Structure formats: C-alpha cells, structure tokens
Amino acid sequence: MNKFLRTLIPTDIAKGLSVTGKHFGQVFFTANRRKVPFHIVGEYPEVPAKVQPRYRGRLTLLKDEQGEIKCVCCLACEKICPTQVITIEKGKMEGRKMPFPVRYDFEMERCIFCEFCVESCGFDSIILNHQFELAAYNREDFSLGTKGTAQNMFELSPVGKYSVAED
Amino acid sequence: MFKNEEMEINLGPQHPSTHGVLRVKLRLDGETVTHCRPMIGYLHRGVEKICENQSFFQGQVWTDRMDYCSAVANNLGWAEANEKLLGITVPRRAQYIRTLLNEFNRIASHLIWLGTHAMDIGALTVFLYAFREREDVLDINEAFCGSRLTTTAFRIGGLREDLPPGFEKMVRKFLAKFSDCLDEYEALLTENRIWKKRTIGVAKLSAEDAIALGVTGPMLRAAGVAYDIRKAFPYAAYAEMDFEVPTRTEADTYARYEVRMAEMRQSARIIQQCMDGMPEGPVMAKLPKILRSEVNEVYHATESPKGEIGYYLVGEKGSLNPYRFHVRAPGFINLQSLPKMAEGGLIADVVAAIGSLDIVLGEIDR
C-alpha cells in the first residue's frame, strides 16, 4: 500500500524540482545576481578575467633596471624543458661581463606551461606571465624571440592583450 | 518475410557517451547485446617510452596527461614511486599538503563522473551543478600550483612551494558549502524513479568476477570488497587520517553511484583533518644536485579516484632516467570488465555500464 502510494504521488520528482526551482527563484527574484549564493556570473571578454597569482601563462624574458636582458645563458632552462621548446645562442656584448643571449627562441606551440624553466633559473631572468589567450592565426606567430615587434619575449602576445588583468 | 539475424554495430569512437575515443564493437540480437568488445588505442602517445628517455624530474608532466581528470593523484603516485627509487624521505608538512590536494582531486574527479554519467543516462541538471563545484576545486588547484588541469603539482622530494596566502580561506569556504551541495545532487538523483529504473540491477559485476579481472576502486567496493589502498597500504599522510571505506553489496550501477557519493563525503572529512592538523616545517627534502637511482626496481601503488594506479620503475643503479617505466592504469584494467557487464543486457544499458566504469581514455591508451 505504501509502495503504491509512493508510485502514485511523485514525491521524488517534486524533491528534484524543488532544488531546481529554488535556484531559479533565487536568481529570478533578486536584483543583484552577483549576491546570489552558488550563482556564478562572469562578464569575461568585457571584464578582464582574474587569475591566481601563481598562474602559469606564457614565458617572458625579464630586463633589469638598465633595460638589459637579465639572462646569462646558463642553459639550465634549455636542459630541463620536457618538450625542448627553448633554444639559446650564446654571444658577447660590449660592456657586459656576462654572456648575452644573441638568440632566445621559444616555440610556444609545443610549450606545455609546466614552469620547470622558471624553477631551474638561478638568475630570476624568466617568468611565466598571466596571459592565457595565446591564440594566433599564423604558425609563425608562435615562434617567439628576442627580436621583432609583434611577437617577442618581452611583451604580451597581441591576441588577448586587452583582456588580461594587470596586477 | 522477416529475416532474423544478429547485427554488428560500433559504439564510438565519436559517440558522446563513450567518454573520449573508445570504440565498442557490439553484436546485437534485437536489442540484446550478445557480444561486446572494447577497442582502444586511438589516443596512444607512448607516454611510457617518452618517460624512459627523460630524466626523473621531467617525467612528471606526462603523468598529468594520462588521466587528465585526476592529474594530482597521478602526480602523487609518480612522485612517491620516484622517491622510493631514489631513496628520499619527504617532510611531514609536504605529506599533509599532498594528501589534501589528492583528496580535492578525488572530489573533482568524482564530480566530473557524476555529471557525465548522469547526463548519459538522461539527468541533465546534475551536470551543471556538479561542474559548478568542480570549478571551485580547479580554482584551488590554480591557487596552489598555477594550473587548473595539467597540474604538475608535486616535485620529487616534496613540493615546489608552500601553500599560498589565502589558501586556507578558500578550502574552508569550499568545505562549508560542499556538504549542502552533495545533498542537492542526492535530492536530484537518489530517489528519482527514472534514475533508479536505469541503474538498479543494471551492469552487475560480482565480487568474484571483479577480483578475477583485477578491477579496483569504487567498482570493486560496490561489489562488497572493502579494498582501499589508502587503508590497506597507507601512503602520504593517510595513516594519520580517520576515514571510512564505503562499500555496498549490490554490485550494480546504483551501488557504484552510492559508493562514489559516500567517498566524496569521506574526502571532505580527510580535507578537514588535513587542514586542522597541518604541521609546520619545510616542504622540500634535501636533494642531491643530480637525481640518480638507488635501487634497481620499484612498484608503487596509490589509490587514484578510478582505482589502483601503480608505477613500475626499473632504474639501473646510478642511472639518470628510468630504464623501464610502466603504468598500471586503473581505467585500462577496469575496462576489461565491460563485456562481463554488458553481455546479455540491453544496448541502452551499455551506456550506463561505460558511465559507471568512470574511464578516461587518455589513461587507457597512454
């Protein structure tokens, strides 16, 4: 008899509907939807997305106060990279004791963003920035280096340049 | 006038309910499955061979990409197997943080299972709610190691960095609401008559068959065998944790659902204990500059969300990279039980069986 009543009266369906109804009602009857618990609102392309401070984005070469590249070509990052995306060519520059990277090539298309290179660097000359929109239209745009204006290792990549939160 | 013969069809490799690129060869007699063979290998990358050619340190990035739903659990197994091989003891604080992140990963993996499995069977709402909580877990991953999915969370010998500021607040906030969230999923599914009709008594796998096939994880526990490596052979900080191993005896899809839901509650309990009893101290052991193996071979098994994930490493004494590397992937071995579960059932229940296996093809094909 009890089982028959339970089959007749769909309490289980009502229970499920009450969950969805509760969430719908909370959102529908509240003016400020950001305040609704459990409700996630994001206006992502208009409002830059916030990432955590440790976020692993694109590899970036750093410069010191004089505007010189900090890298001293110890090749630690080249050796540790699991996918061998970094190629460094050693060279000399006048008025600088330490070796200077004539070439610092970074093949972003094969990079897996593991941050082993930054971890291995003993001179704090590279970081992974907070950029996550790394799409490009041409394959050449993924080959980054120290030269050139559009794609270099010092600035943000052009696509998604405007939707990265500065912090 | 009517011909009566068996029909052979392919389920997959592009079928949405096969969770990736799994192809299942089915022979049907009407709607009854008479023969079922899973075909794998569409996602083979040769992870084991790649790891043999790289140093002990570099290999970890490949373990992320095996079972990408539970990357942290894979990292943990890899790091501990290597520590055994290289003879390193990990500081206690690092062990606690590892346990904490591993349990978060179990929750994330089970949530993705819950969402997709319920969606396969027809309950779409749960998918949205489950992914909402998974997002919080991924944010915690991102706060700790900088990446959401391919975590590379641990290092051989401990951790790269200590917990970031504000981490405890994130964890406490998650724990405070997670129990209510689980109640919400259960309100949607546990008593639902359609869910019960589609899962109770479907895709049965008895304890004898499960043990004979080497099935581990929630699949085995749903058959009534309380085998959990966290309890049987404690690793990381599990020996100091107080938790239960949920089991059911029905051995059907519904029992697996109940076991996984109960496991998520236990995971939340372990996270609570980790956070409360977090010891102070360093997070990285003192390591030699170049990692060389100390012993010849090692097998280390840990409990990943899907089952027993074991790493078998052979390293000649003093070598820089493993001579042989093998992964005992839980998904690969659990998938063997699919013919046993599906044959004799209806074709619609094959989808339920695949869903209850909780497979990730990145791990099966490696």
PDB file of C-alpha atoms in Angstrom, chain B residues 116-344:
ATOM      1  CA  THR B 116      28.745  12.980 -17.227  1.00  0.00           C
ATOM      2  CA  HIS B 117      27.290   9.700 -16.001  1.00  0.00           C
ATOM      3  CA  ALA B 118      24.013  11.348 -15.059  1.00  0.00           C
ATOM      4  CA  MET B 119      23.962  13.132 -18.399  1.00  0.00           C
ATOM      5  CA  ASP B 120      24.484   9.863 -20.290  1.00  0.00           C
ATOM      6  CA  ILE B 121      21.516   8.369 -18.525  1.00  0.00           C
ATOM      7  CA  GLY B 122      19.382  11.465 -19.007  1.00  0.00           C
ATOM      8  CA  ALA B 123      19.576  13.660 -15.915  1.00  0.00           C
ATOM      9  CA  LEU B 124      20.955  16.896 -17.357  1.00  0.00           C
ATOM     10  CA  THR B 125      20.600  19.172 -14.337  1.00  0.00           C
ATOM     11  CA  VAL B 126      23.166  17.402 -12.189  1.00  0.00           C
ATOM     12  CA  PHE B 127      25.832  18.065 -14.788  1.00  0.00           C
ATOM     13  CA  LEU B 128      25.532  21.821 -14.319  1.00  0.00           C
ATOM     14  CA  TYR B 129      25.548  21.637 -10.525  1.00  0.00           C
ATOM     15  CA  ALA B 130      28.480  19.204 -10.420  1.00  0.00           C
ATOM     16  CA  PHE B 131      30.612  21.362 -12.683  1.00  0.00           C
ATOM     17  CA  ARG B 132      29.863  24.403 -10.529  1.00  0.00           C
ATOM     18  CA  GLU B 133      31.588  22.768  -7.548  1.00  0.00           C
ATOM     19  CA  ARG B 134      34.343  21.320  -9.700  1.00  0.00           C
ATOM     20  CA  GLU B 135      35.180  24.875 -10.712  1.00  0.00           C
ATOM     21  CA  ASP B 136      35.977  25.685  -7.078  1.00  0.00           C
ATOM     22  CA  VAL B 137      38.290  22.697  -6.846  1.00  0.00           C
ATOM     23  CA  LEU B 138      40.059  23.777 -10.021  1.00  0.00           C
ATOM     24  CA  ASP B 139      40.458  27.263  -8.559  1.00  0.00           C
ATOM     25  CA  ILE B 140      42.139  25.687  -5.537  1.00  0.00           C
ATOM     26  CA  ASN B 141      44.446  23.785  -7.903  1.00  0.00           C
ATOM     27  CA  GLU B 142      45.236  27.013  -9.694  1.00  0.00           C
ATOM     28  CA  ALA B 143      45.966  28.831  -6.447  1.00  0.00           C
ATOM     29  CA  PHE B 144      48.374  26.122  -5.333  1.00  0.00           C
ATOM     30  CA  CYS B 145      50.259  25.178  -8.469  1.00  0.00           C
ATOM     31  CA  GLY B 146      49.252  27.683 -11.144  1.00  0.00           C
ATOM     32  CA  SER B 147      47.379  25.364 -13.433  1.00  0.00           C
ATOM     33  CA  ARG B 148      43.882  24.001 -13.384  1.00  0.00           C
ATOM     34  CA  LEU B 149      44.028  20.683 -15.182  1.00  0.00           C
ATOM     35  CA  THR B 150      47.606  19.706 -16.009  1.00  0.00           C
ATOM     36  CA  THR B 151      48.776  20.442 -12.519  1.00  0.00           C
ATOM     37  CA  THR B 152      52.355  19.133 -12.189  1.00  0.00           C
ATOM     38  CA  ALA B 153      51.632  19.721  -8.533  1.00  0.00           C
ATOM     39  CA  PHE B 154      54.446  17.905  -6.724  1.00  0.00           C
ATOM     40  CA  ARG B 155      58.183  17.543  -7.022  1.00  0.00           C
ATOM     41  CA  ILE B 156      60.356  14.582  -6.210  1.00  0.00           C
ATOM     42  CA  GLY B 157      61.254  15.167  -2.570  1.00  0.00           C
ATOM     43  CA  GLY B 158      58.290  17.300  -1.608  1.00  0.00           C
ATOM     44  CA  LEU B 159      56.656  20.371  -3.051  1.00  0.00           C
ATOM     45  CA  ARG B 160      57.934  23.294  -5.031  1.00  0.00           C
ATOM     46  CA  GLU B 161      56.333  25.942  -2.849  1.00  0.00           C
ATOM     47  CA  ASP B 162      54.393  26.164   0.376  1.00  0.00           C
ATOM     48  CA  LEU B 163      50.683  26.908   0.422  1.00  0.00           C
ATOM     49  CA  PRO B 164      49.869  30.352  -0.980  1.00  0.00           C
ATOM     50  CA  PRO B 165      48.360  33.062   1.250  1.00  0.00           C
ATOM     51  CA  GLY B 166      44.594  32.856   1.401  1.00  0.00           C
ATOM     52  CA  PHE B 167      44.597  29.135   0.626  1.00  0.00           C
ATOM     53  CA  GLU B 168      43.109  28.096   3.944  1.00  0.00           C
ATOM     54  CA  LYS B 169      40.229  30.524   3.465  1.00  0.00           C
ATOM     55  CA  MET B 170      39.432  29.025   0.061  1.00  0.00           C
ATOM     56  CA  VAL B 171      39.467  25.500   1.459  1.00  0.00           C
ATOM     57  CA  ARG B 172      37.283  26.360   4.449  1.00  0.00           C
ATOM     58  CA  LYS B 173      34.806  28.160   2.214  1.00  0.00           C
ATOM     59  CA  PHE B 174      34.579  25.106  -0.016  1.00  0.00           C
ATOM     60  CA  LEU B 175      34.181  22.697   2.885  1.00  0.00           C
ATOM     61  CA  ALA B 176      31.450  24.821   4.461  1.00  0.00           C
ATOM     62  CA  LYS B 177      29.202  24.549   1.432  1.00  0.00           C
ATOM     63  CA  PHE B 178      30.192  21.187  -0.058  1.00  0.00           C
ATOM     64  CA  SER B 179      28.040  19.039   2.197  1.00  0.00           C
ATOM     65  CA  ASP B 180      24.950  21.022   1.151  1.00  0.00           C
ATOM     66  CA  CYS B 181      25.928  20.632  -2.487  1.00  0.00           C
ATOM     67  CA  LEU B 182      26.150  16.857  -2.123  1.00  0.00           C
ATOM     68  CA  ASP B 183      22.686  16.847  -0.527  1.00  0.00           C
ATOM     69  CA  GLU B 184      21.480  18.758  -3.571  1.00  0.00           C
ATOM     70  CA  TYR B 185      22.808  16.136  -6.024  1.00  0.00           C
ATOM     71  CA  GLU B 186      21.306  13.385  -3.926  1.00  0.00           C
ATOM     72  CA  ALA B 187      17.942  15.154  -3.845  1.00  0.00           C
ATOM     73  CA  LEU B 188      18.025  15.188  -7.633  1.00  0.00           C
ATOM     74  CA  LEU B 189      19.091  11.572  -8.124  1.00  0.00           C
ATOM     75  CA  THR B 190      18.925   9.160  -5.192  1.00  0.00           C
ATOM     76  CA  GLU B 191      15.152   8.791  -5.043  1.00  0.00           C
ATOM     77  CA  ASN B 192      14.389   9.725  -8.614  1.00  0.00           C
ATOM     78  CA  ARG B 193      12.321   6.924 -10.167  1.00  0.00           C
ATOM     79  CA  ILE B 194      13.856   7.279 -13.625  1.00  0.00           C
ATOM     80  CA  TRP B 195      17.374   7.188 -12.232  1.00  0.00           C
ATOM     81  CA  LYS B 196      16.537   4.126 -10.159  1.00  0.00           C
ATOM     82  CA  LYS B 197      14.957   2.317 -13.106  1.00  0.00           C
ATOM     83  CA  ARG B 198      18.002   2.991 -15.250  1.00  0.00           C
ATOM     84  CA  THR B 199      20.591   1.970 -12.642  1.00  0.00           C
ATOM     85  CA  ILE B 200      19.291  -0.629 -10.158  1.00  0.00           C
ATOM     86  CA  GLY B 201      20.216  -4.102 -11.292  1.00  0.00           C
ATOM     87  CA  VAL B 202      21.978  -2.800 -14.385  1.00  0.00           C
ATOM     88  CA  ALA B 203      25.500  -3.869 -15.374  1.00  0.00           C
ATOM     89  CA  LYS B 204      26.142  -6.209 -12.472  1.00  0.00           C
ATOM     90  CA  LEU B 205      29.672  -7.331 -11.746  1.00  0.00           C
ATOM     91  CA  SER B 206      30.046  -9.778  -8.894  1.00  0.00           C
ATOM     92  CA  ALA B 207      32.910  -9.628  -6.424  1.00  0.00           C
ATOM     93  CA  GLU B 208      34.425 -12.882  -7.774  1.00  0.00           C
ATOM     94  CA  ASP B 209      34.447 -11.570 -11.332  1.00  0.00           C
ATOM     95  CA  ALA B 210      35.795  -8.202 -10.244  1.00  0.00           C
ATOM     96  CA  ILE B 211      38.677  -9.777  -8.343  1.00  0.00           C
ATOM     97  CA  ALA B 212      39.398 -12.198 -11.191  1.00  0.00           C
ATOM     98  CA  LEU B 213      39.570  -9.323 -13.671  1.00  0.00           C
ATOM     99  CA  GLY B 214      41.716  -7.161 -11.412  1.00  0.00           C
ATOM    100  CA  VAL B 215      39.099  -4.454 -11.069  1.00  0.00           C
ATOM    101  CA  THR B 216      39.869  -1.925  -8.325  1.00  0.00           C
ATOM    102  CA  GLY B 217      38.493   1.280  -6.929  1.00  0.00           C
ATOM    103  CA  PRO B 218      34.813   2.144  -6.444  1.00  0.00           C
ATOM    104  CA  MET B 219      33.856  -0.642  -8.873  1.00  0.00           C
ATOM    105  CA  LEU B 220      35.275  -3.254  -6.509  1.00  0.00           C
ATOM    106  CA  ARG B 221      33.949  -1.573  -3.381  1.00  0.00           C
ATOM    107  CA  ALA B 222      30.450  -1.509  -4.858  1.00  0.00           C
ATOM    108  CA  ALA B 223      30.695  -5.305  -5.053  1.00  0.00           C
ATOM    109  CA  GLY B 224      31.310  -5.537  -1.325  1.00  0.00           C
ATOM    110  CA  VAL B 225      35.106  -5.843  -1.157  1.00  0.00           C
ATOM    111  CA  ALA B 226      36.474  -3.178   1.179  1.00  0.00           C
ATOM    112  CA  TYR B 227      39.834  -2.842  -0.549  1.00  0.00           C
ATOM    113  CA  ASP B 228      41.252   0.648  -0.488  1.00  0.00           C
ATOM    114  CA  ILE B 229      44.996   1.212  -0.782  1.00  0.00           C
ATOM    115  CA  ARG B 230      44.706   4.255   1.447  1.00  0.00           C
ATOM    116  CA  LYS B 231      43.709   1.860   4.251  1.00  0.00           C
ATOM    117  CA  ALA B 232      45.472  -1.338   3.166  1.00  0.00           C
ATOM    118  CA  PHE B 233      48.916   0.134   2.407  1.00  0.00           C
ATOM    119  CA  PRO B 234      48.831   3.724   3.717  1.00  0.00           C
ATOM    120  CA  TYR B 235      50.929   6.261   1.844  1.00  0.00           C
ATOM    121  CA  ALA B 236      51.378  10.038   2.161  1.00  0.00           C
ATOM    122  CA  ALA B 237      49.614  11.029   5.403  1.00  0.00           C
ATOM    123  CA  TYR B 238      46.708   8.592   5.157  1.00  0.00           C
ATOM    124  CA  ALA B 239      47.936   6.551   8.115  1.00  0.00           C
ATOM    125  CA  GLU B 240      47.133   9.507  10.384  1.00  0.00           C
ATOM    126  CA  MET B 241      43.706  10.205   8.896  1.00  0.00           C
ATOM    127  CA  ASP B 242      40.419   8.950  10.235  1.00  0.00           C
ATOM    128  CA  PHE B 243      38.091   7.905   7.448  1.00  0.00           C
ATOM    129  CA  GLU B 244      35.859   5.057   6.372  1.00  0.00           C
ATOM    130  CA  VAL B 245      35.855   2.957   3.231  1.00  0.00           C
ATOM    131  CA  PRO B 246      32.277   2.955   1.950  1.00  0.00           C
ATOM    132  CA  THR B 247      31.079  -0.340   0.479  1.00  0.00           C
ATOM    133  CA  ARG B 248      27.852  -1.719  -0.976  1.00  0.00           C
ATOM    134  CA  THR B 249      26.967  -5.288  -1.821  1.00  0.00           C
ATOM    135  CA  GLU B 250      24.537  -4.857  -4.731  1.00  0.00           C
ATOM    136  CA  ALA B 251      27.353  -4.581  -7.324  1.00  0.00           C
ATOM    137  CA  ASP B 252      25.181  -2.687  -9.809  1.00  0.00           C
ATOM    138  CA  THR B 253      25.347   0.819 -11.262  1.00  0.00           C
ATOM    139  CA  TYR B 254      23.294   2.271  -8.438  1.00  0.00           C
ATOM    140  CA  ALA B 255      25.661   0.802  -5.840  1.00  0.00           C
ATOM    141  CA  ARG B 256      28.635   2.405  -7.636  1.00  0.00           C
ATOM    142  CA  TYR B 257      26.812   5.716  -7.558  1.00  0.00           C
ATOM    143  CA  GLU B 258      26.220   5.360  -3.820  1.00  0.00           C
ATOM    144  CA  VAL B 259      29.843   4.377  -3.169  1.00  0.00           C
ATOM    145  CA  ARG B 260      31.204   7.376  -5.045  1.00  0.00           C
ATOM    146  CA  MET B 261      28.824   9.789  -3.327  1.00  0.00           C
ATOM    147  CA  ALA B 262      29.880   8.399   0.060  1.00  0.00           C
ATOM    148  CA  GLU B 263      33.539   8.664  -0.963  1.00  0.00           C
ATOM    149  CA  MET B 264      33.154  12.353  -1.680  1.00  0.00           C
ATOM    150  CA  ARG B 265      31.868  12.891   1.859  1.00  0.00           C
ATOM    151  CA  GLN B 266      34.840  10.958   3.243  1.00  0.00           C
ATOM    152  CA  SER B 267      37.202  13.054   1.113  1.00  0.00           C
ATOM    153  CA  ALA B 268      35.738  16.205   2.583  1.00  0.00           C
ATOM    154  CA  ARG B 269      36.366  14.697   6.027  1.00  0.00           C
ATOM    155  CA  ILE B 270      40.013  13.979   5.188  1.00  0.00           C
ATOM    156  CA  ILE B 271      40.485  17.519   3.860  1.00  0.00           C
ATOM    157  CA  GLN B 272      39.053  18.880   7.113  1.00  0.00           C
ATOM    158  CA  GLN B 273      41.504  16.790   9.141  1.00  0.00           C
ATOM    159  CA  CYS B 274      44.439  17.825   6.956  1.00  0.00           C
ATOM    160  CA  MET B 275      43.581  21.486   7.326  1.00  0.00           C
ATOM    161  CA  ASP B 276      43.110  21.243  11.105  1.00  0.00           C
ATOM    162  CA  GLY B 277      46.228  19.216  11.788  1.00  0.00           C
ATOM    163  CA  MET B 278      48.594  20.815   9.306  1.00  0.00           C
ATOM    164  CA  PRO B 279      52.107  20.575  10.796  1.00  0.00           C
ATOM    165  CA  GLU B 280      54.727  23.290  10.439  1.00  0.00           C
ATOM    166  CA  GLY B 281      58.082  22.766   8.825  1.00  0.00           C
ATOM    167  CA  PRO B 282      59.829  22.583   5.475  1.00  0.00           C
ATOM    168  CA  VAL B 283      58.074  21.267   2.370  1.00  0.00           C
ATOM    169  CA  MET B 284      61.109  20.040   0.454  1.00  0.00           C
ATOM    170  CA  ALA B 285      63.632  17.386   1.382  1.00  0.00           C
ATOM    171  CA  LYS B 286      67.348  17.953   0.790  1.00  0.00           C
ATOM    172  CA  LEU B 287      68.117  16.561  -2.624  1.00  0.00           C
ATOM    173  CA  PRO B 288      71.354  15.876  -4.434  1.00  0.00           C
ATOM    174  CA  LYS B 289      72.030  18.108  -7.418  1.00  0.00           C
ATOM    175  CA  ILE B 290      71.588  15.282  -9.899  1.00  0.00           C
ATOM    176  CA  LEU B 291      68.987  12.598  -9.205  1.00  0.00           C
ATOM    177  CA  ARG B 292      70.373   9.083  -9.577  1.00  0.00           C
ATOM    178  CA  SER B 293      68.515   5.883  -8.761  1.00  0.00           C
ATOM    179  CA  GLU B 294      69.444   3.996  -5.601  1.00  0.00           C
ATOM    180  CA  VAL B 295      67.725   0.663  -6.113  1.00  0.00           C
ATOM    181  CA  ASN B 296      67.046  -1.402  -9.168  1.00  0.00           C
ATOM    182  CA  GLU B 297      63.298  -1.524  -9.390  1.00  0.00           C
ATOM    183  CA  VAL B 298      60.220  -0.307  -7.598  1.00  0.00           C
ATOM    184  CA  TYR B 299      56.466  -0.739  -7.833  1.00  0.00           C
ATOM    185  CA  HIS B 300      54.357   1.788  -6.024  1.00  0.00           C
ATOM    186  CA  ALA B 301      50.575   1.695  -5.970  1.00  0.00           C
ATOM    187  CA  THR B 302      48.305   4.503  -4.855  1.00  0.00           C
ATOM    188  CA  GLU B 303      44.555   4.904  -4.806  1.00  0.00           C
ATOM    189  CA  SER B 304      43.559   7.207  -7.631  1.00  0.00           C
ATOM    190  CA  PRO B 305      39.863   8.166  -7.925  1.00  0.00           C
ATOM    191  CA  LYS B 306      39.433   5.422 -10.508  1.00  0.00           C
ATOM    192  CA  GLY B 307      41.256   2.661  -8.694  1.00  0.00           C
ATOM    193  CA  GLU B 308      44.758   1.396  -8.099  1.00  0.00           C
ATOM    194  CA  ILE B 309      47.296   3.342 -10.116  1.00  0.00           C
ATOM    195  CA  GLY B 310      50.688   1.671  -9.938  1.00  0.00           C
ATOM    196  CA  TYR B 311      54.010   2.895 -11.239  1.00  0.00           C
ATOM    197  CA  TYR B 312      56.640   0.314 -12.051  1.00  0.00           C
ATOM    198  CA  LEU B 313      60.086   1.808 -12.487  1.00  0.00           C
ATOM    199  CA  VAL B 314      63.265  -0.031 -13.330  1.00  0.00           C
ATOM    200  CA  GLY B 315      66.396   2.034 -12.870  1.00  0.00           C
ATOM    201  CA  GLU B 316      69.880   0.638 -13.054  1.00  0.00           C
ATOM    202  CA  LYS B 317      71.818   1.816 -10.032  1.00  0.00           C
ATOM    203  CA  GLY B 318      73.188   5.286 -10.715  1.00  0.00           C
ATOM    204  CA  SER B 319      71.233   5.930 -13.882  1.00  0.00           C
ATOM    205  CA  LEU B 320      69.708   9.310 -14.687  1.00  0.00           C
ATOM    206  CA  ASN B 321      66.484   8.107 -16.248  1.00  0.00           C
ATOM    207  CA  PRO B 322      64.299   5.020 -15.785  1.00  0.00           C
ATOM    208  CA  TYR B 323      65.387   2.023 -17.829  1.00  0.00           C
ATOM    209  CA  ARG B 324      61.819   0.792 -17.984  1.00  0.00           C
ATOM    210  CA  PHE B 325      58.647   2.565 -16.980  1.00  0.00           C
ATOM    211  CA  HIS B 326      55.229   1.013 -16.792  1.00  0.00           C
ATOM    212  CA  VAL B 327      51.909   2.286 -15.512  1.00  0.00           C
ATOM    213  CA  ARG B 328      49.208   0.044 -14.163  1.00  0.00           C
ATOM    214  CA  ALA B 329      46.341   2.256 -15.238  1.00  0.00           C
ATOM    215  CA  PRO B 330      43.093   1.619 -13.350  1.00  0.00           C
ATOM    216  CA  GLY B 331      40.920   2.579 -16.306  1.00  0.00           C
ATOM    217  CA  PHE B 332      42.628   0.092 -18.596  1.00  0.00           C
ATOM    218  CA  ILE B 333      42.089  -2.804 -16.256  1.00  0.00           C
ATOM    219  CA  ASN B 334      38.579  -1.776 -15.227  1.00  0.00           C
ATOM    220  CA  LEU B 335      37.580  -1.597 -18.888  1.00  0.00           C
ATOM    221  CA  GLN B 336      38.195  -5.331 -19.197  1.00  0.00           C
ATOM    222  CA  SER B 337      35.065  -5.903 -17.168  1.00  0.00           C
ATOM    223  CA  LEU B 338      32.822  -4.224 -19.764  1.00  0.00           C
ATOM    224  CA  PRO B 339      31.999  -7.436 -21.729  1.00  0.00           C
ATOM    225  CA  LYS B 340      31.129  -9.172 -18.478  1.00  0.00           C
ATOM    226  CA  MET B 341      28.740  -6.352 -17.541  1.00  0.00           C
ATOM    227  CA  ALA B 342      27.214  -5.635 -20.935  1.00  0.00           C
ATOM    228  CA  GLU B 343      26.733  -9.060 -22.497  1.00  0.00           C
ATOM    229  CA  GLY B 344      23.215 -10.306 -22.042  1.00  0.00           C
TER     230      GLY B 344
END
